[in-house]
Every structure is written in structure tokens, then in C-alpha cells.
Amino acid sequence: MKQITGGVTAAKGFEAAGVEAAVKYQNRKDMALVYSTVPCRVAGTFTSNVVKAAPVLWDRNIVDHSPYAQAVVVNSGVANACTGKQGMDCCKAEAECLGSLLEIPESAVLVASTGVIGAQLPIDRIKAGIEKLAAAKKDTPEAGTNAAKAIMTTDTVHKEIAVQFQVGGVTAVMGAMCKGSGMIHPNMCTMLGFITTDVNISKEMLQKALSADVVDTFNMISVDGDTSTNDTLLVLANGLAGNEEITEEGPDYEAFCEALHFITTYLARKMAGDGEGATCLFEAKVVGAASKEEARILAKSVICSSLSKAAIFGHDANFGRFLCALGYSGAKFDPENVDLYFKSRSGEIHIFSRGAACDYSEEEATKILSDPEVTVLADMHMGEAEAVAWGCDLSYDYVKINADYRS
Amino acid sequence: MKQITGGVTAAKGFEAAGVEAAVKYQNRKDMALVYSTVPCRVAGTFTSNVVKAAPVLWDRNIVDHSPYAQAVVVNSGVANACTGKQGMDCCKAEAECLGSLLEIPESAVLVASTGVIGAQLPIDRIKAGIEKLAAAKKDTPEAGTNAAKAIMTTDTVHKEIAVQFQVGGVTAVMGAMCKGSGMIHPNMCTMLGFITTDVNISKEMLQKALSADVVDTFNMISVDGDTSTNDTLLVLANGLAGNEEITEEGPDYEAFCEALHFITTYLARKMAGDGEGATCLFEAKVVGAASKEEARILAKSVICSSLSKAAIFGHDANFGRFLCALGYSGAKFDPENVDLYFKSRSGEIHIFSRGAACDYSEEEATKILSDPEVTVLADMHMGEAEAVAWGCDLSYDYVKINADYRS
């Protein structure tokens, strides 16, 4: 497997576009299209929030019941969440509009929205945007990048990736884009993410691979502990790579899962590091845990702790906060049996050993914590299980961005 | 029942002191004593964090096994948490030192600490402070206030209260002090809190009243979602009011519980409103919930949401964030059936009604949200259960306070 340039248009048969539709703001790309020239198998994971945005309900139905999907239309600016029947009508209007332009059934059109909750979509501007998208779609890397830029909200960088890998004797490609910076605490999946691939894989195996993967990737990141109403992760597989259909576990399925995992890990880290106001990617790694589930709980508790996040922002080796966060996670352990380390490209330091602070250099600890990627490593000395979670620091800018997000 | 001036020294037979001991900082009171001239029944609730500070382990043992307690010594600056055997030895040394000065057994001395986790107590300065405390203790209101000031860390105001009430035909008094501003997300009790009363009540009924009360008071507040390693709430009852001992449920027990609830609610609100960096007390009230437990979960989810807290700081009627927080709380409900209101002393506004936004005035909403005490009211229309939770907004100062807490 190797990383190649490009994003959602990298795989055979995929086109994309990003255009200005003035959904909420002027002079920025705010609508995106991903389109496959042939029908795709589709799998998806969605928010676990009881309050689900209209597009989540629309897509869930398509993933569960449509024989195939062929296009995704996305807007930023307005989330189409908490919008009642009118919100569902908007999803249908979008799918009808795009479907008639592209000559595909509305049941093959997925929709996604991100932005302010509670406002209705400006459906006339949305429809005008869809017409622009249908006219602009191309299979070039630039078209993929335009789409990735159009789905951004408070993101500071667009997020896309593509890889090439061997499967069933042929060369296949998987590409992806995602957005996510605030209201990021996926529980089941996260944010908006779109993965395209030309691999030939059954719908069952596609969903299985996706569901298994998110547990250790998108579900292990958090920016602010707020699980969005709109979290959506979709994979479209159009089969144009020409491999024999993957219908069961085996070397081909593993190759597919490996590519998927590479892409989702990359995007999950990218999203955490670009958390609202973040100055640093904050990684918590737990080893020696009693079980995989406990390792995940412990790691996630650390990256979710406001006080730990503020300490990382301040480059402050206030290790008690990390221990405290491990302690209230819900996992059982003996504090007298824990080792804690800080790691970054600037070095590694042993900070706490089985019940008491180590004799460490504050200066060295501060240097390690001043890196743009910092890892807190906890060894629980209970078993063999490991997990990694990704978050970011808590900065003044997080407050600034969110105190007047709507203005 | 009526509120009276004073705090922990208001009830008969209680003395207190607050002195400068330079535990961590110079020129501020940082050690406190609460003392009863006669032995007391004691009840306590403690942190649910797996990582428990040494004083929590010490006090837990006394509450469970000592026949009585008679004094509490508290320091701020250093939390004596994650300090191993040396930390436990410090608790014992403190109890021995105070016990010999006051001529009471060490098993009657409770200890509590708050401050930086991971550092050892400077035991020589602590012992010198205990000598000062023993010499300074008085039964005056000023002595109680000195104690309340000595236990502050990032608190901006000291927190104390006292009430007078009738029980078993006599006039009784209950007083209290607490501290708490950051690392506040009690799960079982919270922060440091000390309640003194001259009521005659059995140990069993004292613990029963306390354990039942915290579920709807201290356990319903959160500043930052971080459950401390040191949370401790103690009630000392010395019986000097002269009422017949309360040994079972009935009017006397109810009078006691009413006074207790008045005091704990006051202190819980006070602590939330004085959360680190807070500019406002942020209250979430849930009515019409299916069960009391679900009402609590829903209310607490709203006040814990970083995005909701930031919206309150910005006086921004971004109601979708509150709905989102209700949605990921874990409680089940139908979003199409929810009504949402904003309330403060500046007015009340209906913001969301059963699936969609109301036609409200942004200007009026902003005015309501600009008050120093703001309530978000959610009516779930499912049943009769209600709950209230208290938090605060998320401000720049929260980040400032916590990015370099130790320096």
C-alpha cells in the first residue's frame, strides 16, 4: 500500500466538485458533490445522538434499503438539524434535484449538512448550488480538493487522502475527505467523512469493515466531548478496480481493511489536531490494560479532560490531571501500579512511577510538551491490551470560536 | 427555618481557625481547622475517582470505623494525591500532631487537602500550621470566615452559610463552608465541604441524610467534567442543641433534611457560579422527564457541554447546542416532542417547540442570556420527573487559569 496524491476523485470512476452557493456565508465554497459514474455499494455509520439531523435519517434509510448509491451532496453553513418535517422535505428536494440532473434515482442520492443547528436550509440557494455542482463535476485531483474545501466549517485545513493497494491481483485505490473541528466526540462514527474506492466488495463486507474500523479510529477522537447531531461517515465502492468481489474474510478483505484503516487513522488524527482553537495534537496511549475496552475508556478519558487539555496548552507537566482523568474514567485499576510518560519528537520522560512522582526535570518535561504532537503514555501493568485516543489542547481560541459561532 | 450570619462556627460548641502556613504560597491563609468542644457523630461522602487522595482514604476509614470525630484540619496548595505511602504517613502525622495539641485521639481527627496533585505535603510547615491553628481557634463568626478563606484555591469568593431551625422542640443550627472552582464534577459528593450542626442525630441517620441529599445537590454541579481525586464532604453533629436523638424517619429527621438541603443547594449553586473563569451561573432545568434519573442525566448533560457553556459565555441563543447535549446524554426521548425555554431575571423566552425553532427575537434572547444567572428549561413531555443541574459558562479565563495553574 502506498499513499498517493488526491482525495475522493483518486479512485476510478469518481468525480467531484465544490462550489459557492451562499448557503450562509458569501465568497466561500460551501457545497460539494461526490459522484460515481457507475452505481456503488454503500456503507455508513452515523451519530448516536438521539437528536439526529434530517440528512442522517435520510442517509440511514438509503444505506439500509437502497440497492445502491451513486452521489453525495453536501453543504456547510447550516446543519439541517432540529428542523422537523421541513428539514426532511429539504433532503428529498435535494435528492430529487440532483437525481434529475444526473439521471439517477433519488434513492441513490445521499445528502449531508454541517453548520448551525436549528436553522432551515435556504432551499432555493441549495438547488441553485446543486445545478452548479452537476455542471462542475470532474475526475481531477483539483475537483476533489474543491469538494474537501467546500465542506469545511471551523476547520483551518481541508482534509483528504488517497492510497493505492493490491487486492485480488489488481491495483485498487481508496480516497477520502472529511471535515470536523468542533462538536467532535464521535460515538459510532463522527463528523462528515466520505471515502471512495474502486474496490469490488459486497455491501455486507463493506459495512462490516467500516463498523469494525471506526471503533479504534473516529470513535477514539474528541475535541470537546459534544457528540454532534450530524455525524456521518460514508464509504462508496464502485467496483471499477476489477477485482473479484470480496464476499468473505480472507487476504483480499484484509488488504481492504488495511487501506481503510490507514485512511481513517490519518483523517482521525488530522481532525483531532485541527480541533477548534487547537495548537497541538494530544495523543493518549494506554498499554498494559486489562482489556481492549478498558484501554479505550482510559485513553479517551484523558484526551477528553478539560484540565488535561488546558495543561497541554500551557506546556505544563501537571501529571496529576492525567492520573485524575484515568481515575474517573470508569475503568478499575490500582493507582499504585501505574507508570506515566510524556513523549514527543523532542524526547521522552518518565513522570510517575507506581504511586509517586519520578524525579524528573521540569525543564525537559516542558520542552517535550511544547511539541505540536504530544503523547501521554500510561502503562497500567494489568494485561496486554492497548488503545490510542486523539484530541487537542484547550486554548483561548476554542472559547473565542464558540462564544459567538453564529455571528 | 431561617438563614443566619456565620458558617462552621454558628452551631453550638464549634470553633474554627484559618492561618498562614506557606504550604505553597506566601501571604495567604492556607490552613483551616474546624473543632467541636465535644465529640461528634460524623458522616461523609467521598470522590468516586479510582485515584483517591491520601486524606480521602484517611477520612473514609474514620467515618466507617471511629466511634466519633472531633476535628478537621484542612490545607490548600497541595492536594496530597498520588503521593503513595508518604502521603498516608502525612495524614497520620497531621492527626497525631493535632490530636496531641487538642488532647483528642488521632482517630477523631479528619484531614483534607486541596491543590496540586502529585506533590508531597511540606510536613514541617504543615505541623507548624497546626500549632498555629490550635492556638487560634475561636467560636466567633470571624474565625469561621477565616477557615472558609483558608481552604480556597482558584475560588474567587469564600463560601459559607448558616441556618437556624426547629427540631424536636428545640432551636438547632447548621453551618457550613466549602471550596470548589475547578476539577469540579462531583460523582458522589464533591470538592471540600464541611457542615457543622448541634443537632443530636444518630450516625446512621446522619449518613443517610447526607447520602440522599448529595444526589440532587453536589452531584448535580459541574465546572469542567473532571471528577477530583480529593472530593470530600463531611458533616459533624455534636448534639449540643439538646433535642432528643434522631434515630428514625419522622418530622425531626425531615426538619434536619430540610436544613441540610437548604445549605447544600446554596453551596452547590455558589460553587457552580464561582467555577473557574465563570462570568455566570448556568442552570439547566428538565421537567416532564420519564424518570428522576433520566431528568438528572439530561440536565447534567446540558451544563457539562463545552459548546453550550461557550454559547452562554457569548450570550448566544444557539439553542441547537442545548438540544444536541440533551440528545447525546444517554436518555431516550423524541426530539419532536421537546420544548425549550431560556429564563433569567431579564425575562423568559420560548425558543424551540416540538421539532422546530420558535419565532423568537434574537435581541430578547441575547438580553435574557446576558444575566449573571441563566436557566435553560427543557420540557420533555414524557412524564412528571424533574431535575436541576448547575454549571457555569466557559470563558477565556478558564483556559488562562488552567494553562499554567502550577506556575
PDB file of C-alpha atoms in Angstrom, chain A residues 48-52 82-85 116-120 182-184 224-229 276 304-308 310-311 313-321 323-336 352 355-357 360 362 394-407, chain B residues 48-52 82-85 116-120 182-184 224-229 276 304-308 310-311 313-321 323-336 352 355-357 360 362 394-407:
ATOM      1  CA  SER A  48     -25.546   8.023  18.225  1.00  0.00           C
ATOM      2  CA  ASN A  49     -27.163  11.293  19.326  1.00  0.00           C
ATOM      3  CA  VAL A  50     -30.906  10.883  19.949  1.00  0.00           C
ATOM      4  CA  VAL A  51     -31.333  14.193  18.140  1.00  0.00           C
ATOM      5  CA  LYS A  52     -30.429  13.174  14.601  1.00  0.00           C
ATOM      6  CA  CYS A  82     -33.748  20.176  14.675  1.00  0.00           C
ATOM      7  CA  THR A  83     -35.685  21.243  11.605  1.00  0.00           C
ATOM      8  CA  GLY A  84     -38.694  18.911  11.795  1.00  0.00           C
ATOM      9  CA  LYS A  85     -40.677  17.850   8.725  1.00  0.00           C
ATOM     10  CA  VAL A 116     -25.648  25.807  12.657  1.00  0.00           C
ATOM     11  CA  ILE A 117     -28.288  23.595  14.269  1.00  0.00           C
ATOM     12  CA  GLY A 118     -31.907  24.719  14.217  1.00  0.00           C
ATOM     13  CA  ALA A 119     -31.928  26.829  11.054  1.00  0.00           C
ATOM     14  CA  GLN A 120     -33.727  25.671   7.900  1.00  0.00           C
ATOM     15  CA  GLY A 182     -15.826  21.350  16.787  1.00  0.00           C
ATOM     16  CA  MET A 183     -18.702  19.314  18.250  1.00  0.00           C
ATOM     17  CA  ILE A 184     -16.369  16.378  17.808  1.00  0.00           C
ATOM     18  CA  ASP A 224     -14.936  18.939  23.024  1.00  0.00           C
ATOM     19  CA  GLY A 225     -16.979  15.995  24.256  1.00  0.00           C
ATOM     20  CA  ASP A 226     -20.014  17.082  22.248  1.00  0.00           C
ATOM     21  CA  THR A 227     -21.427  14.305  20.054  1.00  0.00           C
ATOM     22  CA  SER A 228     -22.898  16.032  17.024  1.00  0.00           C
ATOM     23  CA  THR A 229     -26.388  15.611  15.624  1.00  0.00           C
ATOM     24  CA  GLU A 276     -11.220  24.225  17.242  1.00  0.00           C
ATOM     25  CA  CYS A 304     -11.495  14.456  26.994  1.00  0.00           C
ATOM     26  CA  SER A 305     -10.373  16.049  30.269  1.00  0.00           C
ATOM     27  CA  SER A 306     -10.625  19.851  30.109  1.00  0.00           C
ATOM     28  CA  LEU A 307      -7.938  20.207  32.736  1.00  0.00           C
ATOM     29  CA  SER A 308      -5.570  17.853  30.915  1.00  0.00           C
ATOM     30  CA  ALA A 310      -5.530  23.081  29.345  1.00  0.00           C
ATOM     31  CA  ALA A 311      -2.286  21.718  30.830  1.00  0.00           C
ATOM     32  CA  PHE A 313      -1.968  24.122  26.032  1.00  0.00           C
ATOM     33  CA  GLY A 314       0.191  25.557  28.819  1.00  0.00           C
ATOM     34  CA  HIS A 315       3.012  23.001  28.213  1.00  0.00           C
ATOM     35  CA  ASP A 316       2.600  22.265  31.911  1.00  0.00           C
ATOM     36  CA  ALA A 317       3.734  18.856  33.205  1.00  0.00           C
ATOM     37  CA  ASN A 318       0.793  18.765  35.621  1.00  0.00           C
ATOM     38  CA  PHE A 319       0.677  14.967  35.506  1.00  0.00           C
ATOM     39  CA  GLY A 320      -1.849  14.692  38.344  1.00  0.00           C
ATOM     40  CA  ARG A 321      -4.563  15.806  35.941  1.00  0.00           C
ATOM     41  CA  LEU A 323      -3.920  10.438  36.533  1.00  0.00           C
ATOM     42  CA  CYS A 324      -7.110  12.057  37.757  1.00  0.00           C
ATOM     43  CA  ALA A 325      -8.710  11.577  34.320  1.00  0.00           C
ATOM     44  CA  LEU A 326      -7.653   7.915  34.253  1.00  0.00           C
ATOM     45  CA  GLY A 327      -9.164   7.601  37.720  1.00  0.00           C
ATOM     46  CA  TYR A 328     -12.649   8.868  36.902  1.00  0.00           C
ATOM     47  CA  SER A 329     -12.850   7.070  33.550  1.00  0.00           C
ATOM     48  CA  GLY A 330     -14.887   4.238  34.969  1.00  0.00           C
ATOM     49  CA  ALA A 331     -12.151   1.647  34.450  1.00  0.00           C
ATOM     50  CA  LYS A 332     -10.878  -0.104  37.565  1.00  0.00           C
ATOM     51  CA  PHE A 333      -7.170  -0.109  38.368  1.00  0.00           C
ATOM     52  CA  ASP A 334      -4.690   0.276  41.182  1.00  0.00           C
ATOM     53  CA  PRO A 335      -3.112   3.759  41.137  1.00  0.00           C
ATOM     54  CA  GLU A 336      -0.094   2.340  42.946  1.00  0.00           C
ATOM     55  CA  PHE A 352       5.122   8.981  37.535  1.00  0.00           C
ATOM     56  CA  GLY A 355       2.233   5.629  43.226  1.00  0.00           C
ATOM     57  CA  ALA A 356       4.560   8.620  43.261  1.00  0.00           C
ATOM     58  CA  ALA A 357       6.180  11.248  41.068  1.00  0.00           C
ATOM     59  CA  TYR A 360      12.124  14.415  36.536  1.00  0.00           C
ATOM     60  CA  GLU A 362      10.524  20.263  34.739  1.00  0.00           C
ATOM     61  CA  LEU A 394      -7.900  23.682  25.068  1.00  0.00           C
ATOM     62  CA  SER A 395      -6.954  27.196  24.064  1.00  0.00           C
ATOM     63  CA  TYR A 396      -8.323  30.721  24.258  1.00  0.00           C
ATOM     64  CA  ASP A 397      -9.274  30.381  20.625  1.00  0.00           C
ATOM     65  CA  TYR A 398     -11.610  27.469  21.399  1.00  0.00           C
ATOM     66  CA  VAL A 399     -13.631  29.821  23.581  1.00  0.00           C
ATOM     67  CA  LYS A 400     -13.411  32.622  21.045  1.00  0.00           C
ATOM     68  CA  ILE A 401     -14.609  30.423  18.176  1.00  0.00           C
ATOM     69  CA  ASN A 402     -17.551  29.086  20.159  1.00  0.00           C
ATOM     70  CA  ALA A 403     -18.724  32.083  22.138  1.00  0.00           C
ATOM     71  CA  ASP A 404     -20.082  33.719  19.013  1.00  0.00           C
ATOM     72  CA  TYR A 405     -20.092  30.995  16.403  1.00  0.00           C
ATOM     73  CA  ARG A 406     -23.284  32.237  14.798  1.00  0.00           C
ATOM     74  CA  SER A 407     -22.307  35.890  14.387  1.00  0.00           C
TER      75      SER A 407
ATOM     76  CA  SER B  48     -15.726   8.130  43.185  1.00  0.00           C
ATOM     77  CA  ASN B  49     -12.398   8.579  41.376  1.00  0.00           C
ATOM     78  CA  VAL B  50     -10.325   5.374  41.423  1.00  0.00           C
ATOM     79  CA  VAL B  51      -7.357   7.594  42.201  1.00  0.00           C
ATOM     80  CA  LYS B  52      -8.208   8.713  45.737  1.00  0.00           C
ATOM     81  CA  CYS B  82      -0.846  10.430  44.035  1.00  0.00           C
ATOM     82  CA  THR B  83       1.646  10.574  46.882  1.00  0.00           C
ATOM     83  CA  GLY B  84       1.854   6.883  47.839  1.00  0.00           C
ATOM     84  CA  LYS B  85       2.798   5.704  51.332  1.00  0.00           C
ATOM     85  CA  VAL B 116      -1.724  20.425  43.097  1.00  0.00           C
ATOM     86  CA  ILE B 117      -1.852  16.663  42.609  1.00  0.00           C
ATOM     87  CA  GLY B 118       1.377  14.663  42.814  1.00  0.00           C
ATOM     88  CA  ALA B 119       3.390  16.860  45.182  1.00  0.00           C
ATOM     89  CA  GLN B 120       4.157  15.800  48.771  1.00  0.00           C
ATOM     90  CA  GLY B 182     -12.038  23.778  39.150  1.00  0.00           C
ATOM     91  CA  MET B 183     -11.860  19.977  38.805  1.00  0.00           C
ATOM     92  CA  ILE B 184     -15.499  20.085  39.777  1.00  0.00           C
ATOM     93  CA  ASP B 224     -15.269  21.134  33.876  1.00  0.00           C
ATOM     94  CA  GLY B 225     -16.293  17.482  33.876  1.00  0.00           C
ATOM     95  CA  ASP B 226     -13.229  16.486  35.873  1.00  0.00           C
ATOM     96  CA  THR B 227     -14.044  14.428  38.974  1.00  0.00           C
ATOM     97  CA  SER B 228     -11.379  15.268  41.528  1.00  0.00           C
ATOM     98  CA  THR B 229      -9.182  12.858  43.461  1.00  0.00           C
ATOM     99  CA  GLU B 276     -13.032  28.783  37.237  1.00  0.00           C
ATOM    100  CA  CYS B 304     -21.432  19.808  31.007  1.00  0.00           C
ATOM    101  CA  SER B 305     -21.441  20.602  27.281  1.00  0.00           C
ATOM    102  CA  SER B 306     -18.442  22.745  26.321  1.00  0.00           C
ATOM    103  CA  LEU B 307     -20.318  24.160  23.358  1.00  0.00           C
ATOM    104  CA  SER B 308     -23.366  25.062  25.463  1.00  0.00           C
ATOM    105  CA  ALA B 310     -19.295  28.695  25.372  1.00  0.00           C
ATOM    106  CA  ALA B 311     -22.654  29.834  23.930  1.00  0.00           C
ATOM    107  CA  PHE B 313     -20.404  32.959  27.688  1.00  0.00           C
ATOM    108  CA  GLY B 314     -21.158  34.583  24.333  1.00  0.00           C
ATOM    109  CA  HIS B 315     -24.814  35.322  25.266  1.00  0.00           C
ATOM    110  CA  ASP B 316     -25.600  33.459  22.059  1.00  0.00           C
ATOM    111  CA  ALA B 317     -29.057  31.857  21.712  1.00  0.00           C
ATOM    112  CA  ASN B 318     -27.516  28.912  19.854  1.00  0.00           C
ATOM    113  CA  PHE B 319     -30.238  26.565  21.119  1.00  0.00           C
ATOM    114  CA  GLY B 320     -29.181  23.689  18.880  1.00  0.00           C
ATOM    115  CA  ARG B 321     -26.242  23.068  21.178  1.00  0.00           C
ATOM    116  CA  LEU B 323     -30.707  20.125  22.159  1.00  0.00           C
ATOM    117  CA  CYS B 324     -27.576  18.373  20.955  1.00  0.00           C
ATOM    118  CA  ALA B 325     -26.410  17.929  24.550  1.00  0.00           C
ATOM    119  CA  LEU B 326     -29.793  16.527  25.579  1.00  0.00           C
ATOM    120  CA  GLY B 327     -29.518  14.190  22.611  1.00  0.00           C
ATOM    121  CA  TYR B 328     -26.180  12.616  23.494  1.00  0.00           C
ATOM    122  CA  SER B 329     -26.915  12.402  27.217  1.00  0.00           C
ATOM    123  CA  GLY B 330     -27.857   8.742  27.021  1.00  0.00           C
ATOM    124  CA  ALA B 331     -31.514   9.365  27.918  1.00  0.00           C
ATOM    125  CA  LYS B 332     -34.081   8.314  25.329  1.00  0.00           C
ATOM    126  CA  PHE B 333     -36.633  10.836  24.040  1.00  0.00           C
ATOM    127  CA  ASP B 334     -38.353  12.045  20.922  1.00  0.00           C
ATOM    128  CA  PRO B 335     -36.808  15.329  19.709  1.00  0.00           C
ATOM    129  CA  GLU B 336     -40.121  16.156  18.005  1.00  0.00           C
ATOM    130  CA  PHE B 352     -37.880  25.658  20.403  1.00  0.00           C
ATOM    131  CA  GLY B 355     -39.249  19.790  16.431  1.00  0.00           C
ATOM    132  CA  ALA B 356     -38.561  23.300  15.192  1.00  0.00           C
ATOM    133  CA  ALA B 357     -37.381  26.749  16.232  1.00  0.00           C
ATOM    134  CA  TYR B 360     -38.329  34.412  18.729  1.00  0.00           C
ATOM    135  CA  GLU B 362     -32.690  37.283  18.880  1.00  0.00           C
ATOM    136  CA  LEU B 394     -16.708  28.580  29.553  1.00  0.00           C
ATOM    137  CA  SER B 395     -14.576  31.706  29.306  1.00  0.00           C
ATOM    138  CA  TYR B 396     -11.086  32.748  28.256  1.00  0.00           C
ATOM    139  CA  ASP B 397     -10.211  32.925  31.927  1.00  0.00           C
ATOM    140  CA  TYR B 398     -10.940  29.221  32.386  1.00  0.00           C
ATOM    141  CA  VAL B 399      -8.176  28.485  29.900  1.00  0.00           C
ATOM    142  CA  LYS B 400      -5.887  31.091  31.433  1.00  0.00           C
ATOM    143  CA  ILE B 401      -6.342  29.727  34.952  1.00  0.00           C
ATOM    144  CA  ASN B 402      -5.671  26.164  33.889  1.00  0.00           C
ATOM    145  CA  ALA B 403      -2.956  26.519  31.285  1.00  0.00           C
ATOM    146  CA  ASP B 404      -0.405  27.414  33.931  1.00  0.00           C
ATOM    147  CA  TYR B 405      -2.068  26.553  37.240  1.00  0.00           C
ATOM    148  CA  ARG B 406       1.181  25.419  38.811  1.00  0.00           C
ATOM    149  CA  SER B 407       3.317  28.445  37.966  1.00  0.00           C
TER     150      SER B 407
END
